[in-house]
Coordinates of C-alpha atoms and ligand atoms in Angstrom, one line a residue:
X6 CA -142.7 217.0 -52.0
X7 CA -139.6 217.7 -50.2
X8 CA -136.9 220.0 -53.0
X9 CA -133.3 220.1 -51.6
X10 CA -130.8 222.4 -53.5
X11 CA -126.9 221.2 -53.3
X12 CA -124.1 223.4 -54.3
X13 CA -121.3 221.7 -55.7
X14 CA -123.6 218.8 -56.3
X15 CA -121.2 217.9 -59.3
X16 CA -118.4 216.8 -57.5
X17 CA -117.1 213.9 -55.2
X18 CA -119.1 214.0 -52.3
X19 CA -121.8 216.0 -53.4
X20 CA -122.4 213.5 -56.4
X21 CA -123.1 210.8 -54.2
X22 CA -125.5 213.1 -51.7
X23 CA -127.5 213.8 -54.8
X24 CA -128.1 210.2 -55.5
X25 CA -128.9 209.9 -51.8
X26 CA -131.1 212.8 -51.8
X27 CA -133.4 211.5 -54.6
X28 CA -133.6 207.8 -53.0
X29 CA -135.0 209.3 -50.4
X30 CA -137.7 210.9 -52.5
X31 CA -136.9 215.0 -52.7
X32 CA -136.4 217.0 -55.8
X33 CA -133.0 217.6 -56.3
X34 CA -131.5 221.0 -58.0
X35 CA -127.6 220.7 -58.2
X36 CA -126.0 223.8 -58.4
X37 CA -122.3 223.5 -59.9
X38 CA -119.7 225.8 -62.1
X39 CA -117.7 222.6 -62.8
X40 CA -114.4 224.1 -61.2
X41 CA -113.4 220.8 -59.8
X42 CA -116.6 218.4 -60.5
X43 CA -117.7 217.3 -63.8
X44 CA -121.1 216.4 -65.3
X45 CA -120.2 212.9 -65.5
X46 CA -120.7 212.3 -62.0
X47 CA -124.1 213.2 -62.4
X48 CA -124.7 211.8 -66.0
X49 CA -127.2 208.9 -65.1
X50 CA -129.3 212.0 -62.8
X51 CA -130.0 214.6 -65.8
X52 CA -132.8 213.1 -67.7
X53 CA -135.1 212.7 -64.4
X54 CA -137.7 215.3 -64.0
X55 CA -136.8 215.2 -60.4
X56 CA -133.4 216.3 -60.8
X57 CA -132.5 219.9 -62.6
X58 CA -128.7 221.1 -63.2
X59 CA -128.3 224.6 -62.8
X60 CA -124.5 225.9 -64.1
X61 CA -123.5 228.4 -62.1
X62 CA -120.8 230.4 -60.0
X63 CA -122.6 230.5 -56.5
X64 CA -119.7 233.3 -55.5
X65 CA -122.5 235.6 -57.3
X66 CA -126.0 236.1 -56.3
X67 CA -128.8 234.0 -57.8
X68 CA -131.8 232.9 -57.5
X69 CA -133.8 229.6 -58.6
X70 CA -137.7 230.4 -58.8
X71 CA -139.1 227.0 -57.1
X72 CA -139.7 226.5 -53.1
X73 CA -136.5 225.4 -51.4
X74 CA -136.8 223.0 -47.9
X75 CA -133.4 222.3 -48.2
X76 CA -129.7 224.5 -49.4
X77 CA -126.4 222.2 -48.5
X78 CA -123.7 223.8 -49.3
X79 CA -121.0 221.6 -50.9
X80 CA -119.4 224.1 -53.1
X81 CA -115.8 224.4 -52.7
X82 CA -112.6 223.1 -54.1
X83 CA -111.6 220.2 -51.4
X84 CA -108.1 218.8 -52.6
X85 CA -104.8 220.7 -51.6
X86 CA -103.8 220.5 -54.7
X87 CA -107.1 222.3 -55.8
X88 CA -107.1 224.9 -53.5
X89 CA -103.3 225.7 -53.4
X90 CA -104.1 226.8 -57.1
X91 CA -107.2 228.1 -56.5
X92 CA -106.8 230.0 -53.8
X93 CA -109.0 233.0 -54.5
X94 CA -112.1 231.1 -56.0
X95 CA -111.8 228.6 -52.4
X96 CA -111.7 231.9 -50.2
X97 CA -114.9 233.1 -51.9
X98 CA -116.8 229.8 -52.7
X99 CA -116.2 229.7 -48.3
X100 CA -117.1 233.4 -47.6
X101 CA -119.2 234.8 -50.6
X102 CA -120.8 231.6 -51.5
X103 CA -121.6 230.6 -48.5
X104 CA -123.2 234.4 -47.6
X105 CA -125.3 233.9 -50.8
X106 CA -126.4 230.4 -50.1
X107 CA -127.3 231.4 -46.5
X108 CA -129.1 234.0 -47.7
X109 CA -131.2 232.3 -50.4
X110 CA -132.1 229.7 -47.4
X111 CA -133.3 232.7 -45.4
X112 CA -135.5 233.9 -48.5
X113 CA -136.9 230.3 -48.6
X114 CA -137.2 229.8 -45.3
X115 CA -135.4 226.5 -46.0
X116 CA -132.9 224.6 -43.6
X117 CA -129.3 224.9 -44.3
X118 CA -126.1 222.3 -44.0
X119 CA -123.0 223.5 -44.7
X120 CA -119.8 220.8 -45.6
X121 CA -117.2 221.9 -43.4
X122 CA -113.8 220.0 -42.7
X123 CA -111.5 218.6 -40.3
X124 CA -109.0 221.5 -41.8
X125 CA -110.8 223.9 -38.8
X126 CA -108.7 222.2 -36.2
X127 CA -105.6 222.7 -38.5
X128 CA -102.6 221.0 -37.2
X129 CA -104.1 219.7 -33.8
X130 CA -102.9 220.3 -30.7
X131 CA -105.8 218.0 -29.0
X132 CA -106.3 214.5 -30.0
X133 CA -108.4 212.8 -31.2
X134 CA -110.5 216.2 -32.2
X135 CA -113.7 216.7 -30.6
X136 CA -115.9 219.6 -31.7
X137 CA -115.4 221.8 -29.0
X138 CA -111.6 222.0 -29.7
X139 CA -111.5 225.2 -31.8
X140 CA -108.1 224.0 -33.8
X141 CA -104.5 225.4 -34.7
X142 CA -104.6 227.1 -38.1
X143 CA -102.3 229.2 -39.6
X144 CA -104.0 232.0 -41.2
X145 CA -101.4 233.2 -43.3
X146 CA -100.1 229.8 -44.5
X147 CA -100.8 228.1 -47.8
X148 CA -103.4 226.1 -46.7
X149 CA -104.9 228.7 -44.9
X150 CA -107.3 230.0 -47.6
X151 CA -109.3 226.3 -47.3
X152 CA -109.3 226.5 -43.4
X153 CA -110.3 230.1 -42.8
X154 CA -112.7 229.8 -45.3
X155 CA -114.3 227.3 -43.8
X156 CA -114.2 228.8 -40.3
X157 CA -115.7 232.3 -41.9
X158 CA -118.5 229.7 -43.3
X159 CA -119.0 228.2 -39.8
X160 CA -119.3 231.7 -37.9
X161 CA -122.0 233.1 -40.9
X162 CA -124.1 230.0 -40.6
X163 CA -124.3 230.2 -36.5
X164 CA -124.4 234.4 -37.4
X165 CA -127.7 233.6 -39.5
X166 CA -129.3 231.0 -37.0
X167 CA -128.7 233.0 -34.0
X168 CA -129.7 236.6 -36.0
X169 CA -132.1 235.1 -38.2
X170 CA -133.3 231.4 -36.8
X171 CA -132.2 230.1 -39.6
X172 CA -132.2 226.2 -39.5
X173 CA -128.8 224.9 -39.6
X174 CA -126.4 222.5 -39.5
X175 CA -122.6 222.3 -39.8
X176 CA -121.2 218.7 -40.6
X177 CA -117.1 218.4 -39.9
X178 CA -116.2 216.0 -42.8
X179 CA -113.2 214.2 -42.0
X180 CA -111.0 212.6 -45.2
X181 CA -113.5 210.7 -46.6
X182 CA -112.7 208.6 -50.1
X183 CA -115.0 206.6 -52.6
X184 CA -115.7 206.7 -56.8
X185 CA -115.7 208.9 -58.6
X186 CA -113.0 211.3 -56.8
X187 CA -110.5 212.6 -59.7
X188 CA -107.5 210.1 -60.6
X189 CA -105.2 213.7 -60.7
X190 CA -106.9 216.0 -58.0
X191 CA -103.3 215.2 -55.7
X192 CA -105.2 213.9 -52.5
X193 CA -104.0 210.4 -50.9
X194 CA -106.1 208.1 -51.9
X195 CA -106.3 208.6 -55.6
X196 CA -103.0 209.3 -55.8
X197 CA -101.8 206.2 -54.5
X198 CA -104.1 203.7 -55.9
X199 CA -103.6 205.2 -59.3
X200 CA -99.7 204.7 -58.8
X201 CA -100.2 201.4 -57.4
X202 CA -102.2 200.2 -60.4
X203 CA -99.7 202.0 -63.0
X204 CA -96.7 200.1 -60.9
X205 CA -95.5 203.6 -60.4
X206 CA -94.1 204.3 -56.9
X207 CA -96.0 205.5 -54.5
X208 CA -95.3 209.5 -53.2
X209 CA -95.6 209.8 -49.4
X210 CA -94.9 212.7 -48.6
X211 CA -92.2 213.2 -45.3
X212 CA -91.6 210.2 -43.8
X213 CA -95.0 209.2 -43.9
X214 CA -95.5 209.1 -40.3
X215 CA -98.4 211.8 -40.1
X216 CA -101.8 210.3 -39.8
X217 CA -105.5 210.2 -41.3
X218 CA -108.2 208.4 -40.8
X219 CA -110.8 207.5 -43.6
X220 CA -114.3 207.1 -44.1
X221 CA -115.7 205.5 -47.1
X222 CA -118.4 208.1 -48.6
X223 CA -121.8 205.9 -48.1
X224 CA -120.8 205.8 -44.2
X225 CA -120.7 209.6 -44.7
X226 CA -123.7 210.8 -46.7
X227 CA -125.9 208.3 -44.0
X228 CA -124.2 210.4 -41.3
X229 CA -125.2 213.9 -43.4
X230 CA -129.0 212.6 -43.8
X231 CA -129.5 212.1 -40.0
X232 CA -127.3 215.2 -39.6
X233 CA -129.9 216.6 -42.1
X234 CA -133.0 215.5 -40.2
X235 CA -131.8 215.9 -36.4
X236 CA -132.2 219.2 -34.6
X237 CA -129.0 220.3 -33.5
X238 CA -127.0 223.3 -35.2
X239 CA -124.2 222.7 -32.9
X240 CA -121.3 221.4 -35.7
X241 CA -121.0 217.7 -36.0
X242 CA -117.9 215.3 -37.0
X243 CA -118.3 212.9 -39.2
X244 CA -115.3 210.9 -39.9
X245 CA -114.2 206.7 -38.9
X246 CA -111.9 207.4 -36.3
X247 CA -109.8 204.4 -37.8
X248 CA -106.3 206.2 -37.9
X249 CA -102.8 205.1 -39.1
X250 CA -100.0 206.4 -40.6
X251 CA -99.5 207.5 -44.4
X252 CA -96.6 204.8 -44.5
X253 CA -99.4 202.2 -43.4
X254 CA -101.9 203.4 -45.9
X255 CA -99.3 203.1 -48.7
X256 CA -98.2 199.6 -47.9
X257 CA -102.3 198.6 -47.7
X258 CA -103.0 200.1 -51.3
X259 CA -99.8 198.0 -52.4
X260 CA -101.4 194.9 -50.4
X261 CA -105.1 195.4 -51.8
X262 CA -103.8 196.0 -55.4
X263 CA -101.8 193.6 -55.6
X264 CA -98.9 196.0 -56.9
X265 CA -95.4 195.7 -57.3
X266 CA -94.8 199.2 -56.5
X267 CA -92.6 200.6 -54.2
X268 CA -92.6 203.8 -51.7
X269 CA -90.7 207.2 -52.5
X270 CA -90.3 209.7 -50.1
X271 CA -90.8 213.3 -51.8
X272 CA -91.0 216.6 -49.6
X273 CA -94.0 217.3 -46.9
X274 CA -96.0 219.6 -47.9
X275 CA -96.1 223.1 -45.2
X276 CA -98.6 222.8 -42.7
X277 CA -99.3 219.4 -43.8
X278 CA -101.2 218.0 -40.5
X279 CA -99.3 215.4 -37.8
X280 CA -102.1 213.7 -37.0
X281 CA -106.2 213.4 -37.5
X282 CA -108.8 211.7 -35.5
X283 CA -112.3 212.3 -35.4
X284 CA -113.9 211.8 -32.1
X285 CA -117.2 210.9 -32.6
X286 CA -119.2 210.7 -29.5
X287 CA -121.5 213.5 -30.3
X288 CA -122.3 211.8 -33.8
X289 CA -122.8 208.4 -32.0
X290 CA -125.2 210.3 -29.3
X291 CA -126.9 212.7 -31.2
X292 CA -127.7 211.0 -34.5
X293 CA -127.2 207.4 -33.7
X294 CA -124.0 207.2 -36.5
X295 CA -121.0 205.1 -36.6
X296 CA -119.1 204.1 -39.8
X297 CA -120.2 200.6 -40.8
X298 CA -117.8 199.7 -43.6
X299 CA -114.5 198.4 -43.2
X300 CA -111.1 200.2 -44.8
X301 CA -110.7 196.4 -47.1
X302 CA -114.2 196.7 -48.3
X303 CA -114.4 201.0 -49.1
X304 CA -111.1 200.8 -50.9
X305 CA -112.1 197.5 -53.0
X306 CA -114.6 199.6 -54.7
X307 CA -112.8 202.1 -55.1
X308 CA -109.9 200.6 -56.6
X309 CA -112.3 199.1 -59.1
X310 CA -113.8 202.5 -60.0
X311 CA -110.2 203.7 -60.5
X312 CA -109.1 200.4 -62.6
X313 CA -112.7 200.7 -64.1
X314 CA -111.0 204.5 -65.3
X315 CA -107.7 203.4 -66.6
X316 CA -109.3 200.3 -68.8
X317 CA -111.4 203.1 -70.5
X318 CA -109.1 205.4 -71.0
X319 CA -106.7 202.9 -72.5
Ligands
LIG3 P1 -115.0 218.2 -55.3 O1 -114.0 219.1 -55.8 O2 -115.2 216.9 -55.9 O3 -116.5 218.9 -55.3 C1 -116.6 220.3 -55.1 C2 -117.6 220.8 -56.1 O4 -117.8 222.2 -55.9 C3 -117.2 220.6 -57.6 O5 -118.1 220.0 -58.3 C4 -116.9 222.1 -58.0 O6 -117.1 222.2 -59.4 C5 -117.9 222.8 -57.2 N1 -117.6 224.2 -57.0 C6 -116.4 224.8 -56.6 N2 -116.5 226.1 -56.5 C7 -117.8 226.4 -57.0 C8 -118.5 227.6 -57.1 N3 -117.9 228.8 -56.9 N4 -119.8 227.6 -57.6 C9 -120.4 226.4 -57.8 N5 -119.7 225.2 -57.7 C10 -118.5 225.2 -57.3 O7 -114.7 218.0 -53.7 P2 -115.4 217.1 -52.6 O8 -114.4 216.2 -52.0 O9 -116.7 216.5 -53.2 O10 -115.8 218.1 -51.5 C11 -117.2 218.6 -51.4 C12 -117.3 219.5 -50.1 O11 -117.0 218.7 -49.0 C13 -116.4 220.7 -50.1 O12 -117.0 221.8 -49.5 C14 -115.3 220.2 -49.2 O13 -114.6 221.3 -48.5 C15 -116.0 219.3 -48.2 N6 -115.1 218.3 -47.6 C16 -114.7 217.2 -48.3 C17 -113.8 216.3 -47.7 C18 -113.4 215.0 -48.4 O14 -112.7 214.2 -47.8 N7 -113.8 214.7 -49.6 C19 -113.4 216.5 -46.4 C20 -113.8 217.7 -45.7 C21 -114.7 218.6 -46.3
LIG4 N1 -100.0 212.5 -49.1 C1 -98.9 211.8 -49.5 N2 -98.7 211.5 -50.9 C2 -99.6 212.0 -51.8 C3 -100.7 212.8 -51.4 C4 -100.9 213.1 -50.0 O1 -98.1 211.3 -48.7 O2 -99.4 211.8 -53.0 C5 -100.2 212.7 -47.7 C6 -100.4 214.2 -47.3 O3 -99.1 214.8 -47.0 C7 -101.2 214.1 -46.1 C8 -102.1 212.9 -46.3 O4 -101.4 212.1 -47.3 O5 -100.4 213.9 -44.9 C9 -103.5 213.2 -46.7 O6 -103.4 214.1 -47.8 P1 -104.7 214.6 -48.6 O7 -104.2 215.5 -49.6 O8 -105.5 213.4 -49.1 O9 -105.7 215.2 -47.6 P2 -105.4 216.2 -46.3 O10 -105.8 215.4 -45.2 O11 -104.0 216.6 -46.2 O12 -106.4 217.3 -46.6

């Protein structure tokens, strides 16, 4: 039997890969500290004998004494909000915990994925981003702490497969949405469906006019699993190149929620991005993968999840 091993497996994304991981038949051991996730995500996984929940900081060493064919490295706090006040615990989740996840991969002679981000192109001068476009970051900026993290991650995975053969992969995740992301954890999409359902206004930040493009979360754990199972270790975007403006996006989660909100404009944050793309060609070529589900249909089930959250807390 196949045993996979995902860090951060209590959050967002890695919540969902779990679930994914188990359908398709492998042993799941979810490694989490609970910085940012919670162990409701993975409530309905706990009591299966193929599932095990180990609590634990995977900045420091450890070791977990079954055979591993599988470490993805999901670990990290992902929201701006999260990491501008986390900004120690995001450089080391990126640098030590990656070195430590790398390294129990090696020991188990396992493959490794590591979840890396659009942020490594930074504010992009090259549009849409391919993955041979090596990005615009600041280093020294706020958000720099995510971004170089992640870029020291992607240089010690290719330093372990081309030192070591280690088996890897690098997936580029571009914004990506779905349940059970946190109502409060700042980014877009819960922010402004939980205004829109409140009647609150809605906070775009600047004059909305810089752009993302979003990828409902089942379109992008089926683009990890064939990520997963290909054989390239060159990195890999996986993102719906659908793109429009913040302003747009506001006035659909107004539309779908059928709110009577209303927009306010509050201050961009620094080094907020102008624009973000994926270009997916390699994904399309090299794993077969496009994003099957429309922006109407992701956010519908996601606005229920987030209406499902506000009835029970009421
Ligand atoms: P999340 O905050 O929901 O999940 C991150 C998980 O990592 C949490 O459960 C948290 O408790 C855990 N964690 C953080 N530091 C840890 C540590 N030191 N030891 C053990 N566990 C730790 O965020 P998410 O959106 O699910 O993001 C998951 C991964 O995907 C991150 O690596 C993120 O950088 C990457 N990613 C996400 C997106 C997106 O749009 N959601 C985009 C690009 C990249
Ligand atoms: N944003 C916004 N209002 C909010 C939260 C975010 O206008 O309440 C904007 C933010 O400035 C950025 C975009 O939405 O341009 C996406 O932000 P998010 O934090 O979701 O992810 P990012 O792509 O910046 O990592």
């Amino acid at each position: 039997m196949t045993t996979s091993l995902v860090t951060g497996g209590a959050g967002f994304l890695g919540s969902h890969l779990c679930e994914r991981l188990l359908q398709e038949g492998h042993k799941v051991v979810c490694v989490d500290n609970l910085l940012t996730g919670k162990l409701e995500n993975i409530q309905p996984l706990l009591d299966r004998d193929d599932f095990q929940f180990i609590e634990h900081d995977v900045t420091r060493p450890f070791e977990v004494n079954v055979p591993l064919d599988n470490v993805l490295h999901f670990a990290s706090p992902a929201s701006p909000m999260d990491y501008l006040e986390l900004p120690i615990q995001t450089l080391k989740v990126g640098s030590l915990g990656t070195h430590n996840t790398v390294g129990l991969a090696k020991a188990k002679e396992a493959r490794y994925l590591l979840a890396s981000t659009s942020e490594v192109y930074g504010d992009p001068l090259v549009h849409p981003q391919p993955e041979t476009y090596w990005g615009n970051v600041n280093p020294v900026g706020p958000r720099g702490v995510y971004d170089e993290a992640k870029r020291f991650a992607e240089a010690m995975v290719m330093a372990y497969h081309r030192f070591h053969g280690l088996e890897t992969r690098i997936v580029r995740i571009f914004n990506t949405y779905g349940p059970r992301m946190r109502p409060k954890d700042g980014r877009v999409v819960p922010a402004f469906i939980q205004q829109a359902l409140l009647g609150e206004p809605l906070t775009v930040f600047g004059d909305g006019s810089q752009t993302r493009s979003f990828c409902y979360v089942n379109d992008l754990v089926e683009g990890i699993w064939r990520l997963l199972n290909s054989d390239t270790s060159d990195p890999v975007n996986i993102g719906n190149p659908h793109e429009m403006t913040i302003l747009e996006f506001g006035q659909r989660i107004i539309e779908a929620t059928n709110s009577k909100s209303e927009i306010s404009f509050v201050e961009l944050p620094v080094d907020d991005p102008k624009t973000r793309q994926p270009d997916i060609t390699r994904a399309r070529e090299i794993l077969d993968w496009s994003p099957q589900v429309e922006l109407q249909d992701g956010l519908g089930t996601t606005i229920d999840y987030f209406r499902s959250l506000l009835e029970g807390s009421n």
